[in-house]
Amino acid sequence: MKEKFYITTPIYYPSSKMTLGNAYTTIAGDVIARFNKKLGKDVFYLTGTDEHGSKISKAARQVGKSEKEYLDEIIEDTQSLWKMLHIEYDKFIRTTDDFHERTAQKVFTELYNRGYIYKGSYKGWYCLPCESFWTESQLVDGKCPDCGREVEFQEEEAYFFKLSQFGDKLIDLYTKNKEFLQPQSRVNEMVNNFIKPGLSDLCVSRTSVKWGIPVEFDPKHTIYVWIDALSNYISALGYGSENYQLYKKYWPADVHLIGKEIVRFHSIIWPAILMALDLPLPKRIFAHGWIMFGGDKLSKSKASDVKECVDPRVLVPLYSADAVRYMLCREIPFGSDGNYTSEAFLTRINADLSNNFGNLVSRTFSMVRKYFEGEIKQADEVTQDDEDFKSNVLSEVKNVLQYMEELDLTKAVTSIFEIFSLANAYIQKVQPFAVAKEENGRPRLQTIMKYLLETIRIGSSLVQPFLTESGEKVLNALGVNTDLFEDLDNFEGLKVGNKIGELAILFPRLDVKAELEKLQQYC
Ligand code: MSP
């Protein structure tokens, strides 16, 4: 039986202004999902939208629509954006889906029945945009510690979850299971900033927020958006319904991929809820950093300050989904913050995609056509240079697999491009053009071409989860499997005697200056 692999990304707050920043987690999740599928695993990739809370009602009112009308349009738009970016999810969950609402209610009722939720009254500071409660001591200069905006003091009847009981259990979890929360710096942050100072019980219902899921046994209360939202990871699999086969098969999640600002919810509140329900915990929570645009995270509400063009709907038609996916994975060290600029994006297209990958493929293909009428020949005479090249390529492949296991997408894709660089350097070193002119050069030339084609096969297969379109094109032209990784540890994957297919230029070179000017009109 295939090994299962359940990966989730956060469900997004619906927004009509999705930027590269918003797309980051979902692209990264897609790369990891595709890579694991190619490793032969039975992958389930979940994403969706987080649709409750007063912010949504407010936004809908502003445009004179009902919440549902407002949401339906945005959600359609979001799904079309994911399609444009070649994101292939197995399920798109909306927290307004009936089955989700029922599961969230069951989670809440079960926590209450088990004595983990009690009724009290809430007094505290509430950040409306973040939908988060804060204690006085957590505020920074009297403002929300997450977004820096004004908070308001609120008091109302509310239900509370006994989060305070889980501090030691969480520390125990982080200590015994080093994989649970990564990178490790996030563990220190959670322990020092939240758990050591003492966890407070969490307010988990509101009477003032109407656009939410009613508490089953006390419907004037709506369920706190984060309890609602976090439950999506199990409701999507049918937990709490009669049809829970997917839950049985896929839970616990193998990876919850999230951005760093929502670590607290995923690594403190979510495991506490699951522990209270006696359910298995996710195996791994991985928090990536932020993409900074001109020094700003570009949260949706600040989008207007930004000078770079960060709209994937502009960038994809101009430069391809592959280029956007590559840029985000390569440029921002996965797990840390990193800067995005249009200039760096265009430069990477030229240097990495066009000069390195694209050029390697096109010159190798044209040599194979020129010397062997496009036929893949058996390797024949082998020299030390060829052996060294092959062993360098195969050892780089091991690095790629290791980095992907560690979810270090940046190092993985850098290593894949190192494979292409090795091949370009090999051409430089062994001079196939000169070998072709030698009287007895043919046996050696066969080896060089075969080794280059095998390297392109391996590199394109590894790169396909990142560069979905061009990776697939190259593999098709070589006549090999695009669904699974095959023969990654040898140079025997191509069928000798086959002819290579036609292949157009993968990434035309750009005039960076002219493109920058063009992009100005969209800033
Ligand atoms: N709705 C919550 C998640 C609930 S999960 C149970 C939420 N939504 S969000 O729309 O604000 O964010 C979704 C994802 O986008 C998060 O992982 C967030 O980190 C990511 N990003 C949004 N802007 C970003 C950048 N500029 N850079 C990197 N990621 C960012 O949080």
GROMACS .gro file of N, CA and C in nm, residues 20-21 24 28 288-293 324-341 344 348 407-411 413-414:
model
  111
   20LEU      N    1   0.141   3.817  -0.444
   20LEU     CA    2   0.238   3.708  -0.441
   20LEU      C    3   0.252   3.655  -0.299
   21GLY      N    4   0.246   3.747  -0.201
   21GLY     CA    5   0.259   3.708  -0.061
   21GLY      C    6   0.150   3.610  -0.022
   24TYR      N    7   0.204   3.261  -0.160
   24TYR     CA    8   0.329   3.193  -0.122
   24TYR      C    9   0.305   3.058  -0.057
   28ALA      N   10   0.401   2.692  -0.220
   28ALA     CA   11   0.496   2.603  -0.150
   28ALA      C   12   0.430   2.469  -0.118
  288HIS      N   13   0.685   2.906   0.742
  288HIS     CA   14   0.775   2.982   0.655
  288HIS      C   15   0.774   3.128   0.699
  289GLY      N   16   0.869   3.204   0.642
  289GLY     CA   17   0.877   3.346   0.679
  289GLY      C   18   0.789   3.430   0.588
  290TRP      N   19   0.818   3.558   0.588
  290TRP     CA   20   0.738   3.649   0.507
  290TRP      C   21   0.815   3.694   0.384
  291ILE      N   22   0.740   3.717   0.280
  291ILE     CA   23   0.801   3.783   0.165
  291ILE      C   24   0.785   3.932   0.192
  292MET      N   25   0.896   4.000   0.186
  292MET     CA   26   0.891   4.143   0.211
  292MET      C   27   0.899   4.216   0.077
  293PHE      N   28   0.814   4.315   0.064
  293PHE     CA   29   0.813   4.395  -0.058
  293PHE      C   30   0.852   4.536  -0.018
  324VAL      N   31   0.706   3.246  -1.172
  324VAL     CA   32   0.660   3.298  -1.043
  324VAL      C   33   0.687   3.195  -0.933
  325ARG      N   34   0.651   3.071  -0.960
  325ARG     CA   35   0.671   2.964  -0.861
  325ARG      C   36   0.819   2.951  -0.828
  326TYR      N   37   0.902   2.954  -0.932
  326TYR     CA   38   1.045   2.939  -0.911
  326TYR      C   39   1.098   3.053  -0.825
  327MET      N   40   1.061   3.174  -0.862
  327MET     CA   41   1.112   3.292  -0.792
  327MET      C   42   1.082   3.284  -0.642
  328LEU      N   43   0.958   3.252  -0.609
  328LEU     CA   44   0.920   3.253  -0.468
  328LEU      C   45   0.996   3.145  -0.390
  329CYS      N   46   1.010   3.029  -0.451
  329CYS     CA   47   1.080   2.920  -0.381
  329CYS      C   48   1.230   2.946  -0.372
  330ARG      N   49   1.286   3.006  -0.475
  330ARG     CA   50   1.432   3.022  -0.482
  330ARG      C   51   1.482   3.144  -0.406
  331GLU      N   52   1.408   3.252  -0.415
  331GLU     CA   53   1.460   3.381  -0.367
  331GLU      C   54   1.442   3.401  -0.217
  332ILE      N   55   1.334   3.348  -0.162
  332ILE     CA   56   1.307   3.370  -0.019
  332ILE      C   57   1.347   3.243   0.056
  333PRO      N   58   1.456   3.249   0.136
  333PRO     CA   59   1.503   3.126   0.202
  333PRO      C   60   1.388   3.065   0.283
  334PHE      N   61   1.350   2.943   0.247
  334PHE     CA   62   1.228   2.886   0.306
  334PHE      C   63   1.244   2.872   0.457
  335GLY      N   64   1.153   2.932   0.530
  335GLY     CA   65   1.162   2.932   0.677
  335GLY      C   66   1.205   3.068   0.731
  336SER      N   67   1.265   3.153   0.645
  336SER     CA   68   1.305   3.288   0.690
  336SER      C   69   1.233   3.393   0.606
  337ASP      N   70   1.252   3.519   0.645
  337ASP     CA   71   1.196   3.627   0.562
  337ASP      C   72   1.288   3.650   0.443
  338GLY      N   73   1.234   3.707   0.337
  338GLY     CA   74   1.318   3.740   0.222
  338GLY      C   75   1.253   3.849   0.140
  339ASN      N   76   1.336   3.918   0.062
  339ASN     CA   77   1.283   4.030  -0.016
  339ASN      C   78   1.243   3.989  -0.156
  340TYR      N   79   1.139   4.054  -0.204
  340TYR     CA   80   1.100   4.035  -0.344
  340TYR      C   81   1.113   4.169  -0.415
  341THR      N   82   1.180   4.168  -0.529
  341THR     CA   83   1.175   4.287  -0.613
  341THR      C   84   1.154   4.239  -0.757
  344ALA      N   85   1.487   4.158  -0.922
  344ALA     CA   86   1.545   4.027  -0.887
  344ALA      C   87   1.469   3.916  -0.962
  348ARG      N   88   1.643   3.668  -1.228
  348ARG     CA   89   1.642   3.521  -1.208
  348ARG      C   90   1.589   3.449  -1.332
  407LEU      N   91   1.194   1.984   0.408
  407LEU     CA   92   1.106   2.091   0.360
  407LEU      C   93   1.183   2.219   0.332
  408ASP      N   94   1.310   2.205   0.300
  408ASP     CA   95   1.387   2.325   0.264
  408ASP      C   96   1.379   2.344   0.112
  409LEU      N   97   1.270   2.407   0.071
  409LEU     CA   98   1.245   2.421  -0.073
  409LEU      C   99   1.354   2.502  -0.142
  410THR      N  100   1.405   2.601  -0.071
  410THR     CA  101   1.506   2.688  -0.134
  410THR      C  102   1.634   2.611  -0.162
  411LYS      N  103   1.679   2.536  -0.061
  411LYS     CA  104   1.802   2.459  -0.083
  411LYS      C  105   1.777   2.352  -0.188
  413VAL      N  106   1.567   2.351  -0.449
  413VAL     CA  107   1.562   2.402  -0.587
  413VAL      C  108   1.700   2.457  -0.628
  414THR      N  109   1.774   2.509  -0.532
  414THR     CA  110   1.910   2.555  -0.562
  414THR      C  111   1.996   2.436  -0.605
   0.00000   0.00000   0.00000
